[in-house]
Short mmCIF file of N, CA and C in Angstrom, two decimals:
data_model
loop_
_atom_site.label_atom_id
_atom_site.label_comp_id
_atom_site.label_asym_id
_atom_site.label_seq_id
_atom_site.Cartn_x
_atom_site.Cartn_y
_atom_site.Cartn_z
N MET K 20 8.25 -36.02 12.33
CA MET K 20 7.07 -36.15 11.51
C MET K 20 5.99 -36.85 12.33
N ARG K 21 4.78 -36.46 12.13
CA ARG K 21 3.67 -36.98 12.93
C ARG K 21 3.13 -38.29 12.36
N SER K 22 2.48 -39.04 13.23
CA SER K 22 1.90 -40.33 12.82
C SER K 22 0.62 -40.09 12.01
N GLU K 23 0.22 -41.08 11.28
CA GLU K 23 -1.00 -40.99 10.48
C GLU K 23 -2.22 -40.76 11.38
N HIS K 24 -2.21 -41.41 12.54
CA HIS K 24 -3.31 -41.25 13.49
C HIS K 24 -3.43 -39.79 13.95
N GLU K 25 -2.30 -39.17 14.29
CA GLU K 25 -2.30 -37.77 14.73
C GLU K 25 -2.81 -36.85 13.62
N ILE K 26 -2.36 -37.11 12.41
CA ILE K 26 -2.74 -36.27 11.27
C ILE K 26 -4.25 -36.37 11.02
N ASN K 27 -4.77 -37.59 11.01
CA ASN K 27 -6.22 -37.78 10.78
C ASN K 27 -7.04 -37.13 11.87
N ARG K 28 -6.60 -37.25 13.13
CA ARG K 28 -7.31 -36.62 14.24
C ARG K 28 -7.31 -35.10 14.08
N ALA K 29 -6.17 -34.53 13.74
CA ALA K 29 -6.06 -33.07 13.56
C ALA K 29 -6.93 -32.61 12.39
N LEU K 30 -6.95 -33.36 11.31
CA LEU K 30 -7.80 -33.00 10.18
C LEU K 30 -9.27 -32.98 10.58
N GLU K 31 -9.70 -34.02 11.31
CA GLU K 31 -11.10 -34.07 11.74
C GLU K 31 -11.43 -32.92 12.68
N GLN K 32 -10.48 -32.59 13.55
CA GLN K 32 -10.74 -31.61 14.59
C GLN K 32 -10.62 -30.16 14.10
N TYR K 33 -9.65 -29.87 13.23
CA TYR K 33 -9.33 -28.48 12.92
C TYR K 33 -9.56 -28.08 11.47
N ALA K 34 -9.96 -28.99 10.60
CA ALA K 34 -10.14 -28.67 9.18
C ALA K 34 -11.14 -27.54 8.97
N ASP K 35 -12.28 -27.62 9.64
CA ASP K 35 -13.30 -26.58 9.46
C ASP K 35 -12.80 -25.22 9.94
N THR K 36 -12.14 -25.20 11.06
CA THR K 36 -11.61 -23.94 11.61
C THR K 36 -10.61 -23.32 10.66
N VAL K 37 -9.70 -24.13 10.16
CA VAL K 37 -8.67 -23.62 9.25
C VAL K 37 -9.32 -23.12 7.96
N ARG K 38 -10.25 -23.87 7.40
CA ARG K 38 -10.93 -23.44 6.17
C ARG K 38 -11.68 -22.12 6.37
N ARG K 39 -12.40 -22.02 7.48
CA ARG K 39 -13.15 -20.78 7.74
C ARG K 39 -12.22 -19.58 7.88
N LEU K 40 -11.14 -19.76 8.61
CA LEU K 40 -10.17 -18.67 8.75
C LEU K 40 -9.60 -18.25 7.40
N CYS K 41 -9.29 -19.23 6.59
CA CYS K 41 -8.76 -18.94 5.25
C CYS K 41 -9.76 -18.15 4.43
N MET K 42 -11.01 -18.58 4.44
CA MET K 42 -12.04 -17.89 3.65
C MET K 42 -12.27 -16.47 4.16
N ILE K 43 -12.22 -16.28 5.46
CA ILE K 43 -12.40 -14.95 6.02
C ILE K 43 -11.30 -14.01 5.55
N HIS K 44 -10.07 -14.51 5.53
CA HIS K 44 -8.94 -13.67 5.15
C HIS K 44 -8.78 -13.53 3.64
N LEU K 45 -8.94 -14.63 2.91
CA LEU K 45 -8.60 -14.64 1.49
C LEU K 45 -9.78 -14.40 0.56
N LYS K 46 -10.98 -14.76 0.99
CA LYS K 46 -12.20 -14.58 0.20
C LYS K 46 -12.11 -15.27 -1.16
N SER K 47 -11.40 -16.35 -1.22
CA SER K 47 -11.25 -17.12 -2.46
C SER K 47 -11.12 -18.60 -2.09
N TYR K 48 -11.97 -19.40 -2.69
CA TYR K 48 -11.96 -20.84 -2.39
C TYR K 48 -10.62 -21.47 -2.77
N HIS K 49 -10.14 -21.17 -3.95
CA HIS K 49 -8.90 -21.80 -4.43
C HIS K 49 -7.68 -21.39 -3.60
N ASP K 50 -7.61 -20.11 -3.28
CA ASP K 50 -6.50 -19.65 -2.44
C ASP K 50 -6.61 -20.25 -1.04
N SER K 51 -7.83 -20.38 -0.55
CA SER K 51 -8.05 -20.99 0.77
C SER K 51 -7.57 -22.43 0.79
N GLU K 52 -7.84 -23.16 -0.27
CA GLU K 52 -7.39 -24.55 -0.34
C GLU K 52 -5.87 -24.64 -0.33
N ASP K 53 -5.21 -23.71 -1.01
CA ASP K 53 -3.74 -23.70 -1.02
C ASP K 53 -3.20 -23.48 0.39
N ILE K 54 -3.76 -22.51 1.09
CA ILE K 54 -3.30 -22.21 2.45
C ILE K 54 -3.65 -23.36 3.39
N PHE K 55 -4.82 -23.96 3.21
CA PHE K 55 -5.22 -25.12 4.02
C PHE K 55 -4.16 -26.21 3.92
N GLN K 56 -3.74 -26.51 2.71
CA GLN K 56 -2.71 -27.54 2.51
C GLN K 56 -1.39 -27.12 3.15
N THR K 57 -1.05 -25.86 3.02
CA THR K 57 0.20 -25.37 3.62
C THR K 57 0.18 -25.53 5.13
N VAL K 58 -0.94 -25.18 5.76
CA VAL K 58 -1.05 -25.27 7.23
C VAL K 58 -0.90 -26.71 7.68
N PHE K 59 -1.60 -27.62 7.03
CA PHE K 59 -1.52 -29.01 7.46
C PHE K 59 -0.18 -29.65 7.11
N LEU K 60 0.46 -29.19 6.07
CA LEU K 60 1.81 -29.67 5.78
C LEU K 60 2.77 -29.22 6.88
N LYS K 61 2.62 -27.98 7.33
CA LYS K 61 3.45 -27.50 8.44
C LYS K 61 3.20 -28.33 9.69
N TYR K 62 1.95 -28.69 9.92
CA TYR K 62 1.61 -29.52 11.08
C TYR K 62 2.29 -30.88 10.97
N VAL K 63 2.20 -31.50 9.81
CA VAL K 63 2.79 -32.82 9.60
C VAL K 63 4.30 -32.79 9.83
N LEU K 64 4.93 -31.74 9.36
CA LEU K 64 6.39 -31.66 9.44
C LEU K 64 6.91 -31.06 10.75
N SER K 65 6.03 -30.46 11.54
CA SER K 65 6.49 -29.81 12.77
C SER K 65 6.76 -30.84 13.87
N SER K 66 7.63 -30.45 14.77
CA SER K 66 7.94 -31.32 15.90
C SER K 66 7.45 -30.71 17.21
N VAL K 67 6.55 -29.74 17.11
CA VAL K 67 6.02 -29.06 18.29
C VAL K 67 5.22 -30.05 19.13
N LYS K 68 5.49 -30.05 20.43
CA LYS K 68 4.72 -30.87 21.38
C LYS K 68 3.70 -29.96 22.04
N PHE K 69 2.44 -30.30 21.92
CA PHE K 69 1.37 -29.47 22.45
C PHE K 69 1.05 -29.88 23.88
N GLU K 70 0.81 -28.87 24.72
CA GLU K 70 0.49 -29.12 26.13
C GLU K 70 -0.91 -29.70 26.28
N ASN K 71 -1.84 -29.22 25.45
CA ASN K 71 -3.23 -29.68 25.50
C ASN K 71 -3.92 -29.32 24.19
N GLU K 72 -5.22 -29.63 24.09
CA GLU K 72 -5.95 -29.34 22.85
C GLU K 72 -6.06 -27.85 22.57
N GLU K 73 -6.20 -27.05 23.62
CA GLU K 73 -6.30 -25.60 23.43
C GLU K 73 -5.00 -25.05 22.83
N HIS K 74 -3.88 -25.56 23.31
CA HIS K 74 -2.59 -25.14 22.78
C HIS K 74 -2.48 -25.52 21.31
N GLU K 75 -2.92 -26.73 20.97
CA GLU K 75 -2.87 -27.19 19.59
C GLU K 75 -3.79 -26.34 18.70
N LYS K 76 -4.99 -26.06 19.19
CA LYS K 76 -5.93 -25.26 18.42
C LYS K 76 -5.37 -23.85 18.20
N ALA K 77 -4.78 -23.27 19.24
CA ALA K 77 -4.17 -21.95 19.12
C ALA K 77 -3.05 -21.96 18.09
N TRP K 78 -2.28 -23.06 18.06
CA TRP K 78 -1.20 -23.20 17.09
C TRP K 78 -1.78 -23.18 15.67
N PHE K 79 -2.84 -23.94 15.43
CA PHE K 79 -3.47 -23.98 14.11
C PHE K 79 -3.99 -22.60 13.70
N ILE K 80 -4.62 -21.91 14.63
CA ILE K 80 -5.15 -20.58 14.32
C ILE K 80 -4.02 -19.62 13.97
N ARG K 81 -2.98 -19.60 14.79
CA ARG K 81 -1.86 -18.69 14.55
C ARG K 81 -1.16 -19.00 13.22
N VAL K 82 -0.91 -20.26 12.95
CA VAL K 82 -0.23 -20.64 11.71
C VAL K 82 -1.10 -20.29 10.50
N THR K 83 -2.41 -20.49 10.61
CA THR K 83 -3.31 -20.17 9.50
C THR K 83 -3.32 -18.67 9.23
N ILE K 84 -3.44 -17.87 10.26
CA ILE K 84 -3.45 -16.41 10.09
C ILE K 84 -2.13 -15.94 9.50
N ASN K 85 -1.03 -16.46 10.00
CA ASN K 85 0.29 -16.07 9.46
C ASN K 85 0.43 -16.49 8.00
N ALA K 86 -0.05 -17.67 7.66
CA ALA K 86 0.04 -18.13 6.26
C ALA K 86 -0.80 -17.24 5.35
N CYS K 87 -1.95 -16.80 5.81
CA CYS K 87 -2.78 -15.88 5.02
C CYS K 87 -2.08 -14.54 4.83
N LYS K 88 -1.46 -14.04 5.88
CA LYS K 88 -0.72 -12.78 5.78
C LYS K 88 0.44 -12.93 4.81
N ASP K 89 1.16 -14.04 4.91
CA ASP K 89 2.28 -14.29 4.00
C ASP K 89 1.81 -14.36 2.56
N PHE K 90 0.63 -14.92 2.36
CA PHE K 90 0.07 -15.03 1.02
C PHE K 90 -0.09 -13.65 0.39
N PHE K 91 -0.54 -12.67 1.17
CA PHE K 91 -0.72 -11.33 0.64
C PHE K 91 0.60 -10.59 0.46
N LYS K 92 1.63 -10.98 1.17
CA LYS K 92 2.94 -10.34 1.04
C LYS K 92 3.71 -10.86 -0.17
N ASP K 93 3.30 -11.98 -0.70
CA ASP K 93 4.01 -12.61 -1.80
C ASP K 93 4.17 -11.63 -2.97
N PHE K 94 5.40 -11.49 -3.47
CA PHE K 94 5.70 -10.54 -4.54
C PHE K 94 4.85 -10.80 -5.78
N PHE K 95 4.77 -12.05 -6.20
CA PHE K 95 4.02 -12.38 -7.41
C PHE K 95 2.56 -11.96 -7.25
N ARG K 96 1.97 -12.26 -6.12
CA ARG K 96 0.56 -11.93 -5.89
C ARG K 96 0.33 -10.43 -5.89
N SER K 97 1.25 -9.69 -5.29
CA SER K 97 1.04 -8.25 -5.20
C SER K 97 1.33 -7.53 -6.51
N HIS K 98 1.92 -8.20 -7.48
CA HIS K 98 2.23 -7.57 -8.76
C HIS K 98 1.51 -8.22 -9.93
N THR K 99 0.39 -8.86 -9.66
CA THR K 99 -0.40 -9.43 -10.73
C THR K 99 -1.86 -9.03 -10.57
N VAL K 100 -2.60 -9.22 -11.63
CA VAL K 100 -4.01 -8.90 -11.63
C VAL K 100 -4.77 -10.16 -12.05
N PRO K 101 -5.86 -10.50 -11.37
CA PRO K 101 -6.63 -11.67 -11.80
C PRO K 101 -7.10 -11.51 -13.24
N LEU K 102 -7.15 -12.58 -13.99
CA LEU K 102 -7.53 -12.55 -15.39
C LEU K 102 -8.92 -11.94 -15.57
N GLU K 103 -9.86 -12.27 -14.68
CA GLU K 103 -11.21 -11.74 -14.78
C GLU K 103 -11.21 -10.22 -14.71
N GLU K 104 -10.38 -9.68 -13.81
CA GLU K 104 -10.31 -8.22 -13.67
C GLU K 104 -9.71 -7.59 -14.91
N LEU K 105 -8.69 -8.20 -15.47
CA LEU K 105 -8.06 -7.69 -16.67
C LEU K 105 -9.03 -7.69 -17.84
N LEU K 106 -9.79 -8.78 -18.00
CA LEU K 106 -10.78 -8.85 -19.08
C LEU K 106 -11.86 -7.79 -18.88
N HIS K 107 -12.27 -7.59 -17.64
CA HIS K 107 -13.29 -6.59 -17.34
C HIS K 107 -12.77 -5.19 -17.68
N GLN K 108 -11.50 -4.92 -17.36
CA GLN K 108 -10.92 -3.62 -17.66
C GLN K 108 -10.85 -3.40 -19.16
N GLN K 109 -10.50 -4.44 -19.92
CA GLN K 109 -10.42 -4.28 -21.37
C GLN K 109 -11.79 -4.00 -21.98
N GLU K 110 -12.84 -4.58 -21.42
CA GLU K 110 -14.19 -4.33 -21.92
C GLU K 110 -14.59 -2.88 -21.71
N GLU K 111 -14.07 -2.27 -20.64
CA GLU K 111 -14.45 -0.90 -20.31
C GLU K 111 -13.61 0.15 -21.03
N LEU K 112 -12.61 -0.25 -21.79
CA LEU K 112 -11.75 0.71 -22.46
C LEU K 112 -12.54 1.54 -23.46
N THR K 113 -12.31 2.84 -23.43
CA THR K 113 -12.91 3.69 -24.45
C THR K 113 -12.09 3.54 -25.72
N PRO K 114 -12.61 3.97 -26.86
CA PRO K 114 -11.84 3.85 -28.10
C PRO K 114 -10.47 4.49 -28.02
N ASP K 115 -10.37 5.67 -27.36
CA ASP K 115 -9.07 6.33 -27.25
C ASP K 115 -8.10 5.49 -26.44
N ASN K 116 -8.56 4.94 -25.31
CA ASN K 116 -7.69 4.09 -24.50
C ASN K 116 -7.32 2.83 -25.25
N SER K 117 -8.25 2.31 -26.02
CA SER K 117 -7.98 1.12 -26.82
C SER K 117 -6.91 1.40 -27.86
N ASP K 118 -6.97 2.59 -28.47
CA ASP K 118 -5.95 2.98 -29.44
C ASP K 118 -4.58 3.04 -28.78
N VAL K 119 -4.54 3.61 -27.58
CA VAL K 119 -3.27 3.72 -26.85
C VAL K 119 -2.75 2.32 -26.52
N LEU K 120 -3.63 1.46 -26.03
CA LEU K 120 -3.23 0.09 -25.70
C LEU K 120 -2.70 -0.64 -26.93
N ASP K 121 -3.40 -0.50 -28.05
CA ASP K 121 -2.94 -1.13 -29.29
C ASP K 121 -1.57 -0.60 -29.71
N ALA K 122 -1.38 0.71 -29.56
CA ALA K 122 -0.10 1.31 -29.91
C ALA K 122 1.01 0.79 -29.00
N VAL K 123 0.73 0.69 -27.71
CA VAL K 123 1.73 0.16 -26.77
C VAL K 123 2.07 -1.29 -27.11
N LEU K 124 1.05 -2.09 -27.40
CA LEU K 124 1.28 -3.50 -27.72
C LEU K 124 2.03 -3.68 -29.03
N SER K 125 1.96 -2.69 -29.92
CA SER K 125 2.65 -2.81 -31.21
C SER K 125 4.11 -2.37 -31.13
N LEU K 126 4.52 -1.82 -30.01
CA LEU K 126 5.92 -1.42 -29.84
C LEU K 126 6.83 -2.63 -29.81
N PRO K 127 8.10 -2.46 -30.23
CA PRO K 127 9.06 -3.56 -30.06
C PRO K 127 9.18 -3.93 -28.58
N ALA K 128 9.52 -5.18 -28.31
CA ALA K 128 9.51 -5.71 -26.94
C ALA K 128 10.33 -4.87 -25.96
N LYS K 129 11.50 -4.38 -26.38
CA LYS K 129 12.34 -3.63 -25.44
C LYS K 129 11.66 -2.33 -25.00
N TYR K 130 10.86 -1.73 -25.87
CA TYR K 130 10.11 -0.53 -25.50
C TYR K 130 8.84 -0.89 -24.74
N ARG K 131 8.16 -1.91 -25.20
CA ARG K 131 6.88 -2.32 -24.61
C ARG K 131 7.06 -2.67 -23.13
N ASP K 132 8.11 -3.41 -22.81
CA ASP K 132 8.34 -3.79 -21.42
C ASP K 132 8.53 -2.58 -20.52
N VAL K 133 9.33 -1.64 -20.98
CA VAL K 133 9.63 -0.45 -20.19
C VAL K 133 8.37 0.40 -20.02
N VAL K 134 7.60 0.58 -21.10
CA VAL K 134 6.37 1.37 -21.04
C VAL K 134 5.36 0.71 -20.10
N TYR K 135 5.22 -0.58 -20.23
CA TYR K 135 4.26 -1.29 -19.38
C TYR K 135 4.64 -1.14 -17.91
N LEU K 136 5.89 -1.40 -17.59
CA LEU K 136 6.32 -1.32 -16.18
C LEU K 136 6.21 0.11 -15.63
N TYR K 137 6.49 1.09 -16.48
CA TYR K 137 6.48 2.48 -16.02
C TYR K 137 5.05 3.02 -15.87
N TYR K 138 4.24 2.87 -16.91
CA TYR K 138 2.91 3.49 -16.90
C TYR K 138 1.82 2.61 -16.30
N TYR K 139 1.88 1.32 -16.52
CA TYR K 139 0.80 0.45 -16.07
C TYR K 139 1.05 -0.10 -14.67
N GLU K 140 2.31 -0.41 -14.36
CA GLU K 140 2.62 -0.98 -13.04
C GLU K 140 3.13 0.08 -12.06
N GLY K 141 3.51 1.25 -12.57
CA GLY K 141 3.90 2.35 -11.70
C GLY K 141 5.32 2.28 -11.14
N TYR K 142 6.20 1.50 -11.78
CA TYR K 142 7.58 1.42 -11.32
C TYR K 142 8.34 2.66 -11.75
N THR K 143 9.35 3.03 -10.99
CA THR K 143 10.24 4.13 -11.38
C THR K 143 11.29 3.58 -12.34
N ALA K 144 11.98 4.49 -13.00
CA ALA K 144 13.03 4.07 -13.94
C ALA K 144 14.12 3.28 -13.21
N VAL K 145 14.43 3.69 -12.00
CA VAL K 145 15.46 2.98 -11.21
C VAL K 145 15.01 1.55 -10.93
N GLU K 146 13.75 1.37 -10.55
CA GLU K 146 13.22 0.04 -10.26
C GLU K 146 13.17 -0.81 -11.53
N ILE K 147 12.80 -0.19 -12.65
CA ILE K 147 12.75 -0.92 -13.92
C ILE K 147 14.15 -1.37 -14.31
N ALA K 148 15.13 -0.51 -14.11
CA ALA K 148 16.52 -0.88 -14.41
C ALA K 148 16.92 -2.11 -13.61
N HIS K 149 16.53 -2.14 -12.36
CA HIS K 149 16.86 -3.29 -11.51
C HIS K 149 16.12 -4.55 -11.98
N ILE K 150 14.84 -4.41 -12.29
CA ILE K 150 14.03 -5.56 -12.71
C ILE K 150 14.54 -6.15 -14.02
N LEU K 151 14.81 -5.27 -14.99
CA LEU K 151 15.23 -5.72 -16.32
C LEU K 151 16.74 -5.92 -16.44
N ARG K 152 17.45 -5.62 -15.35
CA ARG K 152 18.91 -5.72 -15.33
C ARG K 152 19.54 -4.89 -16.46
N LYS K 153 19.09 -3.64 -16.53
CA LYS K 153 19.63 -2.69 -17.50
C LYS K 153 20.17 -1.49 -16.74
N ASN K 154 20.97 -0.72 -17.42
CA ASN K 154 21.48 0.51 -16.85
C ASN K 154 20.33 1.50 -16.71
N GLU K 155 20.36 2.29 -15.66
CA GLU K 155 19.29 3.26 -15.40
C GLU K 155 19.13 4.23 -16.57
N ASN K 156 20.25 4.71 -17.12
CA ASN K 156 20.19 5.64 -18.25
C ASN K 156 19.60 4.97 -19.49
N THR K 157 19.83 3.69 -19.65
CA THR K 157 19.24 2.95 -20.76
C THR K 157 17.73 2.95 -20.65
N VAL K 158 17.22 2.79 -19.44
CA VAL K 158 15.77 2.80 -19.22
C VAL K 158 15.20 4.17 -19.58
N TYR K 159 15.87 5.25 -19.16
CA TYR K 159 15.40 6.59 -19.51
C TYR K 159 15.39 6.78 -21.03
N THR K 160 16.42 6.29 -21.70
CA THR K 160 16.49 6.39 -23.16
C THR K 160 15.35 5.61 -23.81
N LEU K 161 15.12 4.39 -23.33
CA LEU K 161 14.03 3.58 -23.89
C LEU K 161 12.68 4.25 -23.67
N LEU K 162 12.47 4.86 -22.53
CA LEU K 162 11.22 5.57 -22.26
C LEU K 162 11.04 6.75 -23.22
N THR K 163 12.10 7.52 -23.42
CA THR K 163 12.03 8.66 -24.33
C THR K 163 11.72 8.21 -25.75
N ARG K 164 12.42 7.18 -26.21
CA ARG K 164 12.18 6.68 -27.57
C ARG K 164 10.79 6.09 -27.72
N SER K 165 10.32 5.39 -26.69
CA SER K 165 9.00 4.80 -26.78
C SER K 165 7.92 5.88 -26.81
N LYS K 166 8.11 6.96 -26.08
CA LYS K 166 7.16 8.08 -26.13
C LYS K 166 7.09 8.66 -27.53
N ARG K 167 8.26 8.81 -28.15
CA ARG K 167 8.31 9.34 -29.51
C ARG K 167 7.57 8.41 -30.47
N LEU K 168 7.83 7.11 -30.36
CA LEU K 168 7.15 6.13 -31.23
C LEU K 168 5.64 6.15 -31.01
N LEU K 169 5.23 6.25 -29.75
CA LEU K 169 3.80 6.29 -29.46
C LEU K 169 3.15 7.55 -30.03
N ARG K 170 3.84 8.67 -29.92
CA ARG K 170 3.31 9.91 -30.48
C ARG K 170 3.09 9.77 -31.99
N GLU K 171 4.06 9.15 -32.67
CA GLU K 171 3.95 8.94 -34.12
C GLU K 171 2.78 8.00 -34.45
N LYS K 172 2.66 6.92 -33.70
CA LYS K 172 1.61 5.94 -33.95
C LYS K 172 0.22 6.51 -33.68
N LEU K 173 0.14 7.42 -32.71
CA LEU K 173 -1.17 7.94 -32.30
C LEU K 173 -1.51 9.26 -33.01
N GLY K 174 -0.65 9.69 -33.89
CA GLY K 174 -1.00 10.87 -34.69
C GLY K 174 -0.61 12.20 -34.09
N GLY K 175 0.59 12.33 -33.65
CA GLY K 175 1.07 13.64 -33.21
C GLY K 175 0.90 13.90 -31.73
N ASN K 176 0.59 15.16 -31.43
CA ASN K 176 0.53 15.61 -30.04
C ASN K 176 -0.87 15.57 -29.44
N ASN K 177 -1.80 14.87 -30.08
CA ASN K 177 -3.17 14.75 -29.52
C ASN K 177 -3.18 13.97 -28.23
N TYR K 178 -2.20 13.11 -28.05
CA TYR K 178 -2.12 12.27 -26.85
C TYR K 178 -0.94 12.70 -26.03
N GLU K 179 -1.14 12.74 -24.73
CA GLU K 179 -0.01 13.02 -23.84
C GLU K 179 0.56 11.71 -23.38
N THR K 180 1.89 11.59 -23.44
CA THR K 180 2.54 10.35 -22.98
C THR K 180 3.42 10.64 -21.81
#
C-alpha cells in the first residue's frame, strides 16, 4: 500500500488526466467519477514500482482506459436503459403501443417476465430459461400462453404477437 504522500502527489499530478480520459470514453460525469475512484484505488493498492514519471503516467492512462472498457463490458450496464431514455420512450408511445404495453404489464408475473425478456430485451427462449432457471419447454409454453392472453386483452387478431 502506498504512503499518503505518494497518493497526494499522484492525485495532484494525474487527477486531471484521469478525469479527462474518463469523460472522453464515458461521456457521463457520474460514471467518470466512479471510474476515477476505481483507478486511484487501484493505484493505492498496487505494489508496482515505477521507473520514472513517464512510466507512472503511462500506467495511469492504461489503467483508466482499461477501467472504462470494463465499465462498458459490465453485464448490468449492457442490459439496462437509463431512466431518462425509458421515460422519453414512454412519452413517444402511440396509443396502440401504449395499449400493448398496458396489456403486457397486466399479465401475471410469470408471463410478464418471459414476454419482457423475449420481446423487449431480445433474449431467446433458451437464454430466458437459463436466466429464470426454468426448463426451456416451460418458457415456450409460457410464451404461447402469454400470446393467447395478450390477443384476448387486445381484442382478437388485430395485433400480431
